[in-house]
Coordinates of C-alpha atoms in Angstrom, one line a residue:
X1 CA -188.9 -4.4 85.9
X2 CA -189.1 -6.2 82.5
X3 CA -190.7 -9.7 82.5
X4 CA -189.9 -12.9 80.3
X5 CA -193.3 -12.4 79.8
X6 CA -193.0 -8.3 78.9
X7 CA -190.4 -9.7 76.6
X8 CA -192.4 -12.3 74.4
X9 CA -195.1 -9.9 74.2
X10 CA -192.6 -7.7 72.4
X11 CA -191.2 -10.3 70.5
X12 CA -194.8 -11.7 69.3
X13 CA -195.7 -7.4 68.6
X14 CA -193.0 -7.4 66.2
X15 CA -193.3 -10.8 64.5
X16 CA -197.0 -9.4 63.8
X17 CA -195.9 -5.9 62.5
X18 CA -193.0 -8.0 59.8
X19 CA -196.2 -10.4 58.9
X20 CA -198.6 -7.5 58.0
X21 CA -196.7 -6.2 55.3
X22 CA -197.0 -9.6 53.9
X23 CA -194.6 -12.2 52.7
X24 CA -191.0 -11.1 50.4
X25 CA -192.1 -7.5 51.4
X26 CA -189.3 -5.3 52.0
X27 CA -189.1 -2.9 55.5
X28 CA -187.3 0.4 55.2
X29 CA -185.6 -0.6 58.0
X30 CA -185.6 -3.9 59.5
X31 CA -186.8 -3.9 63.3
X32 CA -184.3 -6.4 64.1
X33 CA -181.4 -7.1 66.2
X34 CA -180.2 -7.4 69.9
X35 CA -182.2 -4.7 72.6
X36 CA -179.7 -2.4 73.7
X37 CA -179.2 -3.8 77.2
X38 CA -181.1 -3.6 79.5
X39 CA -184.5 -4.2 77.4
X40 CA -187.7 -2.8 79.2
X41 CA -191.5 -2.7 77.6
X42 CA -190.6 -0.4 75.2
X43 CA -187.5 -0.8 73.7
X44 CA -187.2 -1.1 70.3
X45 CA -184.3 -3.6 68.5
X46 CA -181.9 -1.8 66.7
X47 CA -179.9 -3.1 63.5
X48 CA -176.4 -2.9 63.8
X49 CA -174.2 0.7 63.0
X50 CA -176.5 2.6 64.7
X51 CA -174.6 2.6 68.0
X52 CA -171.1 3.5 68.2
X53 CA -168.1 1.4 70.0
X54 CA -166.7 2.2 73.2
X55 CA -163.5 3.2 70.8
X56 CA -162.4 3.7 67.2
X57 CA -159.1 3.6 65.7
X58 CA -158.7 6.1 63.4
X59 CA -155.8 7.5 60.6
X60 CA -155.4 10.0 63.5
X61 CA -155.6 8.2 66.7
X62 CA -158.1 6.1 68.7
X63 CA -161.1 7.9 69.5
X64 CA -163.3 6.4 72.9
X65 CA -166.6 7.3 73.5
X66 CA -168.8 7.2 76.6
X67 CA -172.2 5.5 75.3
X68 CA -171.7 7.4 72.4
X69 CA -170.5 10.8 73.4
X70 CA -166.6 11.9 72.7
X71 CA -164.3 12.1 75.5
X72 CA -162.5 15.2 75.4
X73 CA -159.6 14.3 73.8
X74 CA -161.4 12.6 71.2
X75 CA -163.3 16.0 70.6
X76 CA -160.2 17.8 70.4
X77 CA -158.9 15.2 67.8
X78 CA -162.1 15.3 65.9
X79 CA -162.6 19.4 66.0
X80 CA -158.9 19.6 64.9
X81 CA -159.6 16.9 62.0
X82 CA -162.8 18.6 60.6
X83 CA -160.8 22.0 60.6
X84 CA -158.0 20.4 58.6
X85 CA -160.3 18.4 55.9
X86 CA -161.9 21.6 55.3
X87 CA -158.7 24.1 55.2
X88 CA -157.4 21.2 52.6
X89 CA -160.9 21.4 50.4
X90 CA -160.5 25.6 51.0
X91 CA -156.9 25.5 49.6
X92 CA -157.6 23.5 46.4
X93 CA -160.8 25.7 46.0
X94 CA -158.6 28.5 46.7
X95 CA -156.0 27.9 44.0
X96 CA -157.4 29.9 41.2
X97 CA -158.0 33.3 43.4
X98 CA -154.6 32.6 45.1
X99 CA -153.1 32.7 41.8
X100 CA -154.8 35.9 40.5
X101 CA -153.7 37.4 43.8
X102 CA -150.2 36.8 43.6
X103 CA -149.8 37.2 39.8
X104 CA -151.4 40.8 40.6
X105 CA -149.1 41.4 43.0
X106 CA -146.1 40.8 40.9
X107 CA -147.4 42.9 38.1
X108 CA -148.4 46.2 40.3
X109 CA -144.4 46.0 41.0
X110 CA -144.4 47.7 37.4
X111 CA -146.7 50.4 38.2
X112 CA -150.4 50.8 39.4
X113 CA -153.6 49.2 37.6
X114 CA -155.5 50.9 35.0
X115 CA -152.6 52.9 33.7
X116 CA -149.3 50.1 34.2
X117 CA -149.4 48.0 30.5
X118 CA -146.6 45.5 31.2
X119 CA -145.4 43.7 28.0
X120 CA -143.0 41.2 27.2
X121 CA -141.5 42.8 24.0
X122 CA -138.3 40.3 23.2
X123 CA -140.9 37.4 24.3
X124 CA -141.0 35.6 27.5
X125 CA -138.1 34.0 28.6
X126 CA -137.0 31.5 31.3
X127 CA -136.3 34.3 33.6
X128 CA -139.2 35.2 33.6
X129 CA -141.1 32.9 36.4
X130 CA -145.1 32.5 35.5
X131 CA -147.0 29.5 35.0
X132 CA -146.3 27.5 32.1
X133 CA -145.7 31.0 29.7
X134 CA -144.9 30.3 26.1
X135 CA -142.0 32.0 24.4
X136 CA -143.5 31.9 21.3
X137 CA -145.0 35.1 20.8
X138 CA -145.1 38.4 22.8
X139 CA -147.5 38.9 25.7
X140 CA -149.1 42.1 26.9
X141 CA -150.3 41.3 30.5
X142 CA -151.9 44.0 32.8
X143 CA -154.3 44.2 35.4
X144 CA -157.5 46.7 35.8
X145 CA -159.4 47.6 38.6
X146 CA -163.0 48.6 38.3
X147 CA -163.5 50.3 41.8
X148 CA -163.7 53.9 40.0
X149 CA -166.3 53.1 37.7
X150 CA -167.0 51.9 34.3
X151 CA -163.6 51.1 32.6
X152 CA -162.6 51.4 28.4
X153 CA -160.3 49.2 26.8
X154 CA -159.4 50.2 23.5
X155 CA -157.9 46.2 21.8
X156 CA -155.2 47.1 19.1
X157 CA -155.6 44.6 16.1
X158 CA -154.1 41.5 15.3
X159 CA -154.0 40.1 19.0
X160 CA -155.7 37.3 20.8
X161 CA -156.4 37.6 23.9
X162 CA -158.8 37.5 27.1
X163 CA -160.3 39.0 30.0
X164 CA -160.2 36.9 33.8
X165 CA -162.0 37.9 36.7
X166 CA -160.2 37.6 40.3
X167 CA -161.4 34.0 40.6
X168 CA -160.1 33.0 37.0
X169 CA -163.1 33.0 35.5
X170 CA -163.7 33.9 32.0
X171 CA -165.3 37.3 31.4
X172 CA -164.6 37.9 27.1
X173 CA -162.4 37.2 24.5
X174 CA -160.4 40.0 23.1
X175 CA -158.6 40.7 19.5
X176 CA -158.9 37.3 16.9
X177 CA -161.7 35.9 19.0
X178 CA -163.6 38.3 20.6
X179 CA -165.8 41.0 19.2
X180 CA -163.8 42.9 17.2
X181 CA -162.6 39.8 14.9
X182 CA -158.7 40.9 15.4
X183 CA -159.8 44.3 13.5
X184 CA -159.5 46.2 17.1
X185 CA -162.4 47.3 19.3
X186 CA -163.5 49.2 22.2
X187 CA -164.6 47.4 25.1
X188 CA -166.9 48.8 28.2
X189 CA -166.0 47.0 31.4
X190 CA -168.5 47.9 33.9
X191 CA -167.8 47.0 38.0
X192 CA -170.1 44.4 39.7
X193 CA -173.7 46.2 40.0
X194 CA -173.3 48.5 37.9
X195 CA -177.0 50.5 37.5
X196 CA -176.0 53.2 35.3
X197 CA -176.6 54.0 31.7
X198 CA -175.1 52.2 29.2
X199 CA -173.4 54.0 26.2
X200 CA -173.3 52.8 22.7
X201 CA -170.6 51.8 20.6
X202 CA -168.9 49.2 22.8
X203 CA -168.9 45.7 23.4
X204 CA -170.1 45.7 26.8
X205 CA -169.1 43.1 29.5
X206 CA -169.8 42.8 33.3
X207 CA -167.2 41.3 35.1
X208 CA -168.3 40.0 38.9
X209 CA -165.5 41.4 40.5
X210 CA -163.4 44.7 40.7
X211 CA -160.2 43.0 39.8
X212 CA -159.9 41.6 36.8
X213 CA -156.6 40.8 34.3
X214 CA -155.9 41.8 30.9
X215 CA -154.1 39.5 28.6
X216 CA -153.3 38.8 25.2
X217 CA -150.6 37.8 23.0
X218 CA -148.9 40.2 19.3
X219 CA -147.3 37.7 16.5
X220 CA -144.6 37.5 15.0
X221 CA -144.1 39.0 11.6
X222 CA -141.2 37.0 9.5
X223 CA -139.7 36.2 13.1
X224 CA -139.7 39.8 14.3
X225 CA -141.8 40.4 17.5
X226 CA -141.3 44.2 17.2
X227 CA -144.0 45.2 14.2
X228 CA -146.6 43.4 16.6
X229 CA -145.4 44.9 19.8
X230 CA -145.5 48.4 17.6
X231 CA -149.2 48.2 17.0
X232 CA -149.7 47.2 20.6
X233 CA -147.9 50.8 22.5
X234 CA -149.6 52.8 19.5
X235 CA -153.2 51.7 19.4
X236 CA -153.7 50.4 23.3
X237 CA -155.9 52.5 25.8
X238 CA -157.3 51.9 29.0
X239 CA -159.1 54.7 30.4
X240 CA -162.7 55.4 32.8
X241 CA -165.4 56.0 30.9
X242 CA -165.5 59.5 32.3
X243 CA -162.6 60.6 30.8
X244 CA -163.2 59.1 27.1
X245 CA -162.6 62.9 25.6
X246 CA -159.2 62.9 27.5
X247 CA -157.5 59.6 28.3
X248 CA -154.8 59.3 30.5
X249 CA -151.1 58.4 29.7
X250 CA -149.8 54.7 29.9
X251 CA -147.0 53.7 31.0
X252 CA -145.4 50.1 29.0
X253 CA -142.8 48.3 30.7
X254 CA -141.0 45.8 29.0
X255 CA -141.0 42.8 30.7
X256 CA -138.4 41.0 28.8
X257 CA -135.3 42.1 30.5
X258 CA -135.4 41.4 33.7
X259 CA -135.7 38.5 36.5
X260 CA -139.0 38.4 37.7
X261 CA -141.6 35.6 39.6
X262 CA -145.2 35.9 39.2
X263 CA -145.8 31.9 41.4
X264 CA -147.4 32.2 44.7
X265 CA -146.5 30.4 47.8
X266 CA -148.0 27.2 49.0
X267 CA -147.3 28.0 52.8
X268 CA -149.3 30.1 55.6
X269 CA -149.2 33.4 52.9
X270 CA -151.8 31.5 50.6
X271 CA -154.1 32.2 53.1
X272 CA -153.4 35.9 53.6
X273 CA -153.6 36.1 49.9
X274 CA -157.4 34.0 49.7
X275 CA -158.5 36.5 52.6
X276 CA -157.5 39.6 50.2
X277 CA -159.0 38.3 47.3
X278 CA -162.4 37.4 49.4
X279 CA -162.1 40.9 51.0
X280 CA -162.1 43.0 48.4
X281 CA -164.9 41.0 46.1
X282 CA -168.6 41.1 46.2
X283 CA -169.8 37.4 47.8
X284 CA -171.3 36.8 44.8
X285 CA -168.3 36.4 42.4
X286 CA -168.2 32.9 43.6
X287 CA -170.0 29.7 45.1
X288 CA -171.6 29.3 48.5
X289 CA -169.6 26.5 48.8
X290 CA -166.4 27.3 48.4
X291 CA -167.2 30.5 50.9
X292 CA -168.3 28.1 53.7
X293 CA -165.1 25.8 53.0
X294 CA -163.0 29.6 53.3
X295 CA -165.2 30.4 56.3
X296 CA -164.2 27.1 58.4
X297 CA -160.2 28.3 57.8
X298 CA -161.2 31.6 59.1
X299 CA -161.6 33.8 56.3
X300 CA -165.0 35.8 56.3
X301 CA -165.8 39.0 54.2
X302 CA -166.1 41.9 56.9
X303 CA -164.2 39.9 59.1
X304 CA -160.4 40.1 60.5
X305 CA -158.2 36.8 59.4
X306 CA -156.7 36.3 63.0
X307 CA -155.6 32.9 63.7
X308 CA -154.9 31.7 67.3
X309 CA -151.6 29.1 67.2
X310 CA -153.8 26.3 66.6
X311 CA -155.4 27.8 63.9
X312 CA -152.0 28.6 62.7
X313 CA -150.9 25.0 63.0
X314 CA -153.7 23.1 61.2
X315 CA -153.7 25.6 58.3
X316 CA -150.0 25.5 57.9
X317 CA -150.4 21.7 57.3
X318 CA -152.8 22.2 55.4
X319 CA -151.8 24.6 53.0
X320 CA -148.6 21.7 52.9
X321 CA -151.1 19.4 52.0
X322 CA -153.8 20.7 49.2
X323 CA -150.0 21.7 47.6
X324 CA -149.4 17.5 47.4
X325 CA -152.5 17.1 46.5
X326 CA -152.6 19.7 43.7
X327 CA -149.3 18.2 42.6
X328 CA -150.8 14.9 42.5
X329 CA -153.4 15.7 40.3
X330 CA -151.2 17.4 38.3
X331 CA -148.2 14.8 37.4
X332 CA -150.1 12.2 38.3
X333 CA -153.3 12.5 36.9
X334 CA -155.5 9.3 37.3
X335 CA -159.2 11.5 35.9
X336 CA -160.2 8.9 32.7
X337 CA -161.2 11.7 31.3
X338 CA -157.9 13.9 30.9
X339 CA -156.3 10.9 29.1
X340 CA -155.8 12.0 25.5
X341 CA -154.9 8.9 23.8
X342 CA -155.0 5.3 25.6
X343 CA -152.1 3.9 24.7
X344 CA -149.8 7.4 25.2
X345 CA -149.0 9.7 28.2
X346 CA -150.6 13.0 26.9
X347 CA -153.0 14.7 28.8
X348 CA -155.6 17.3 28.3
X349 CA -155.1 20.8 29.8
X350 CA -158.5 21.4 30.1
X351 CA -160.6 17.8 31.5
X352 CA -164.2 19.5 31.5
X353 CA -164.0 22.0 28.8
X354 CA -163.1 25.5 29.7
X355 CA -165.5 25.3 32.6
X356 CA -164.1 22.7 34.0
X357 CA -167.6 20.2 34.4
X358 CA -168.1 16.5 34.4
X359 CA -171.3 17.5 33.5
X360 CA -173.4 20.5 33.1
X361 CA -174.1 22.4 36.1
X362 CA -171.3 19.4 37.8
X363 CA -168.2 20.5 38.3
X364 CA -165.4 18.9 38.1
X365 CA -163.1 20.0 41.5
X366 CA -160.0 18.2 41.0
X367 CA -159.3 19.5 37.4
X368 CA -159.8 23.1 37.9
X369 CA -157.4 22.7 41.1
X370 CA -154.9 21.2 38.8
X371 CA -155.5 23.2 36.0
X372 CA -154.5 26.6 37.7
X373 CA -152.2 25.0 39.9
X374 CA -150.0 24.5 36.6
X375 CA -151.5 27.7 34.5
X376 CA -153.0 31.4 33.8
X377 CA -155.5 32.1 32.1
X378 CA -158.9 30.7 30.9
X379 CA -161.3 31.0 27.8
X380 CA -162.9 28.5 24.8
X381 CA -160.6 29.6 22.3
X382 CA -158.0 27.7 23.9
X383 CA -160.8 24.7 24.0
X384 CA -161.6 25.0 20.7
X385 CA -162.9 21.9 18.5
X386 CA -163.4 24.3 15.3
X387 CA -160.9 22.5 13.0
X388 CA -158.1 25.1 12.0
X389 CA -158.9 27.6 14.7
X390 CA -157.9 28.5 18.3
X391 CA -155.4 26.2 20.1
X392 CA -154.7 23.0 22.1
X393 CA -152.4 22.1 25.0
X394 CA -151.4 18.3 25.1
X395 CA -148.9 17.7 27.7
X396 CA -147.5 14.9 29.9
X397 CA -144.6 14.5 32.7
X398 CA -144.0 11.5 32.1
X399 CA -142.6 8.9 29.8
X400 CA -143.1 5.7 27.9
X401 CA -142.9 3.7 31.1
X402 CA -145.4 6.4 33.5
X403 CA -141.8 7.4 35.0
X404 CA -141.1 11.0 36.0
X405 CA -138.6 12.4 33.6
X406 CA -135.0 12.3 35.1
X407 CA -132.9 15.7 33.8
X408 CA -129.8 14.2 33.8
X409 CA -130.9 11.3 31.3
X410 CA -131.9 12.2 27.6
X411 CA -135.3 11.8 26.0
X412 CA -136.7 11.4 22.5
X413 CA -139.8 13.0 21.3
X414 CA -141.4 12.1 17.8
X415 CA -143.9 13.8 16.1
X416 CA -145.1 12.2 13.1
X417 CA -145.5 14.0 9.7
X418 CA -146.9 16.4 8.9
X419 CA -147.9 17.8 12.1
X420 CA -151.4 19.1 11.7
X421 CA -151.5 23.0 12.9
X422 CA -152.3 25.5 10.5
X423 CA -150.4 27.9 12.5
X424 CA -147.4 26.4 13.8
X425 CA -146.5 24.2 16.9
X426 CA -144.1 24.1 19.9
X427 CA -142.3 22.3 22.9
X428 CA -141.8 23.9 25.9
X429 CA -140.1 22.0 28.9
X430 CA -141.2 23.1 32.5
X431 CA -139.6 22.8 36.0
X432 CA -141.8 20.9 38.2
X433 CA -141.0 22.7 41.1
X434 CA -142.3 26.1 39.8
X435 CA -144.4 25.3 36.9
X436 CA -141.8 28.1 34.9
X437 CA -139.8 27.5 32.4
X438 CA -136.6 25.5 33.1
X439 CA -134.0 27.6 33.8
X440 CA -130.9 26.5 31.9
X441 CA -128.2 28.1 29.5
X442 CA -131.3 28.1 26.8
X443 CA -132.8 31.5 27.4
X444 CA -135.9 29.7 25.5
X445 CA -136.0 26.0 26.5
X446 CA -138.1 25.2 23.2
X447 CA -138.0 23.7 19.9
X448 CA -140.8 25.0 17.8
X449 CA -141.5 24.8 14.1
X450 CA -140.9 28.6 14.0
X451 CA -137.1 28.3 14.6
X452 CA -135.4 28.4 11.5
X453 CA -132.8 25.8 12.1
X454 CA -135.5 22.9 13.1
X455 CA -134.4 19.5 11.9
X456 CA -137.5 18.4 9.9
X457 CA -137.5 14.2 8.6
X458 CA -138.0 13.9 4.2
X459 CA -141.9 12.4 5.6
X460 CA -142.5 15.9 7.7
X461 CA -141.8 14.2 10.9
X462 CA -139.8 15.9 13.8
X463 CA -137.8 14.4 17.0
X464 CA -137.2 16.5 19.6
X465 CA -134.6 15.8 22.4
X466 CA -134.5 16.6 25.8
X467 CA -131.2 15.7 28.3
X468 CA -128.3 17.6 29.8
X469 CA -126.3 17.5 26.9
X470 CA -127.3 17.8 22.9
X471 CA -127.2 14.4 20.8
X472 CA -124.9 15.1 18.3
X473 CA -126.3 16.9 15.2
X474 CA -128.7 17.9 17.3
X475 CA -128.5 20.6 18.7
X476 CA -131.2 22.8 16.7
X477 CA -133.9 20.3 18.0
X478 CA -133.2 20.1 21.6
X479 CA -133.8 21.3 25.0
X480 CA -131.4 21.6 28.2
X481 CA -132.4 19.9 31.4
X482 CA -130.7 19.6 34.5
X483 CA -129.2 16.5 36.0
X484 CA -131.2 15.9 39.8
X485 CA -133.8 17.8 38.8
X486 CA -137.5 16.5 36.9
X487 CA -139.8 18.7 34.0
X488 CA -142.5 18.6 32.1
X489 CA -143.2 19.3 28.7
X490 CA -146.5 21.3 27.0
X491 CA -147.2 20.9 22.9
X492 CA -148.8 23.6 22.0
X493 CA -150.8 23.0 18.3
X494 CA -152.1 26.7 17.1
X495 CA -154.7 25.9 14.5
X496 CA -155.3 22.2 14.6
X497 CA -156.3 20.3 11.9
X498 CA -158.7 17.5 11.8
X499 CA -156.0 14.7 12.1
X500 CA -156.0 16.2 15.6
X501 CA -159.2 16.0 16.5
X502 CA -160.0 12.7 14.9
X503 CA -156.9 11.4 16.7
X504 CA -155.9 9.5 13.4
X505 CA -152.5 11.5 14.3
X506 CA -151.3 11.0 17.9
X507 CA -147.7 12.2 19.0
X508 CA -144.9 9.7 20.2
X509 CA -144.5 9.5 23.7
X510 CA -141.5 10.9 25.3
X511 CA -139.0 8.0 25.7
X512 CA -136.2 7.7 27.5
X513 CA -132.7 6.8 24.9
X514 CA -130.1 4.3 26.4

């Protein structure tokens, strides 16, 4: 039994150890604070938020606790919570492989890899339904798999274009930017591990996974897609390395002329889709990190993906969830760092650089999430801050006032004169639901300074409108939308000049008329 006298004993003990670190000396932790009841010789005080309630209230339920130990409801609650925080991290994590994933299901509909060279010969159009696409020059779009060895790409010239791995990283450049300087090249792809010799006469890269896509983009030539799209059937191959001396036969299939989605789902099938993608590449291709948040939903390499209901339920939610979420971070981006100008709505595409990183080595989470929530494709040439060269993607969804834009109301852009591209520059409205093209009567809901009816002010300056119906006169420099339904709106600058980058031009913001 503890004494009063056991307990000034104590007391005195621990007056002595605070005096022998001497006066204004700070303890690591203060040995202060009521004796868990009952006190005997040798308990020790504790400071406060070391012991837990009898209960907690929670954001999903009260959670009691027997001297510190769950109940078993609580535990179910709790179990069920951790699952669901994790299956939401694992989704946003997810987005760039579940993207890959469906995109390459969509394009094996055309044929099978390696030999299938889908390309969108009359440009992309709104029927076709990919993420934020541009109809301003043609796209050639095909996917390779590096399973049967060592892989050749033979690049035509006078394209630009990249290489992706199954997680959307960046592997090479291609055509204008990559090796070959747009003056067409042969490039040796070799599989994850690859120990074998290496020929010469190649620009050689090393992908980390099996799956990887193939994209670049022809030009136009005096408005006419077809010279470009020409060079591309005549002077593309894509063969293994084994069969250099006889290549096989590709197979182009023009993309242009038909309906066709390429935009996963956000339901239960995203995680079928994350377990292919983890199933069929090496470990490696990725982070630890994001592999433990896949392994808590379930998804394991080696492993069958066999949720029980519960399972089922939490990673339903879920998947409902890191959607939101992604669409949060999207149209309403709060990152300081993706704001272009301060006093206008535009936003960078890329908040991080290509890599996506607050700093190096850091990565930022949230903006690669929303990045290829909205888009396809990564490399520096559409970073670029070499004046006159590569591309930027300034965008916003929302107006002068931070309000979603309303389809049924109309909208004035301005862009002040001259625009500084060297190239040329575009507007392309998006449907917030699918992060396509809006789908109206306008096969190509653009304005770009490559149409040849564009509206163009005496001082170089533009305005482009955007409402159900064309302002009168207007007509050549406005986009269709859609009463009850919202957009967004990409401005693409191909060869930006230093105005641009100095930000001594800015464009308007998008304001709503009347």
């Amino acid at each position: 039994m503890t004494t009063r006298r056991d307990l000034a004993l104590l007391a005195a003990a621990a007056s002595a150890l605070r005096g022998a670190f001497g006066p204004g000396t700070a303890e690591a932790q203060p040995l202060t604070g009521t004796p868990t009841p009952p006190a005997f010789r040798y308990t020790t005080p504790m400071p406060s938020g070391v012991a837990s309630p009898s209960s907690v209230d929670t954001r999903f339920g009260r959670l009691n606790f027997f001297d510190g130990v769950p109940d078993a409801a609580s535990t179910d609650a709790l179990y069920d919570n951790l699952v669901f925080q994790q299956a939401v991290q694992a989704y946003l994590l997810g987005i760039p492989a579940v993207n890959q994933a469906f995109n390459r299901q969509a394009i094996r509909s055309f044929g099978p890899d390696n030999t299938t060279i889908p390309i969108w010969e009359q440009l992309v159009d709104s029927r076709t339904v990919e993420l934020t696409a541009n109809d301003n020059t043609p796209y050639t779009w095909f996917w390779v798999d590096l399973r049967g060895g060592p892989l050749v790409i033979e690049v035509p010239p006078r394209v630009l274009g990249l290489i992706n791995d199954m997680y959307y990283f960046w592997v090479a450049d291609l055509g204008l930017t990559g090796a070959d300087r747009g003056r067409g090249g042969k490039y040796l792809l070799l599989p994850p591990g690859w120990r074998g010799q290496v020929p010469q006469g190649y620009t050689v890269t090393r992908p980390k996974t099996f799956g990887n896509v193939v994209i670049w983009r022809s030009f136009l030539e005096n408005g006419d897609p077809r010279p470009g799209v020409a060079m591309v059937k005549q002077r593309t191959k894509v063969y293994p390395l084994a069969r250099a001396a006889n290549p096989p036969r590709l197979t182009f299939v023009d993309g242009s002329t038909r309906p066709f989605n390429m935009v996963g789902p956000a339901d239960f099938r995203f995680w079928e889709l994350l377990n292919t993608v983890v199933q069929e590449e090496p470990l490696s291709a990725t982070d630890p990190t994001s592999l433990g948040y896949f392994a808590a939903a379930g998804i394991q390499k080696g492993r069958p993906f066999q949720p029980d209901e519960r399972m089922r339920r939490i990673l339903t939610e879920a998947a409902a969830t890191g959607d939101a979420t992604a669409r949060a971070l999207f149209y309403r981006m709060r990152d300081p760092e993706g704001i272009i100008f301060p006093d206008r709505r535009w936003k960078f595409a890329f908040v991080g650089g290509y890599k996506f990183e607050r700093q190096p080595g850091v990565p930022n989470l949230n903006a690669r999430s929303f990045y290829f929530f909205a888009a396809t494709g990564v490399t520096p040439a559409m970073d670029t801050r070499v004046v006159g060269e590569g591309s930027t993607y300034p965008w916003t969804a929302e107006d002068s006032n931070g309000n979603a834009f309303d389809g049924g109301r109309t909208y004035r852009l301005r862009l002040p004169g001259p625009v500084p591209v060297r190239t040329f520059w575009s507007t392309i409205v998006y449907d917030t639901q699918t992060r396509s093209m809006l789908q109206t009567d306008n096969r190509f809901p653009s304005v770009s300074s490559q149409n040849s009816g564009l509206q163009v002010s005496p001082d170089g300056s533009v305005d482009v409108w955007f409402g159900p119906t064309a302002p009168a006169g207007r007509a050549s420099n406005w986009v269709q939308t859609i009463p009850g339904k919202s957009w967004f709106v990409i401005l693409r600058l191909y060869g930006p000049l230093q105005p641009w980058f100095d930000k001594s031009w800015k464009p308007g913001d998008i304001e709503l008329q009347g």
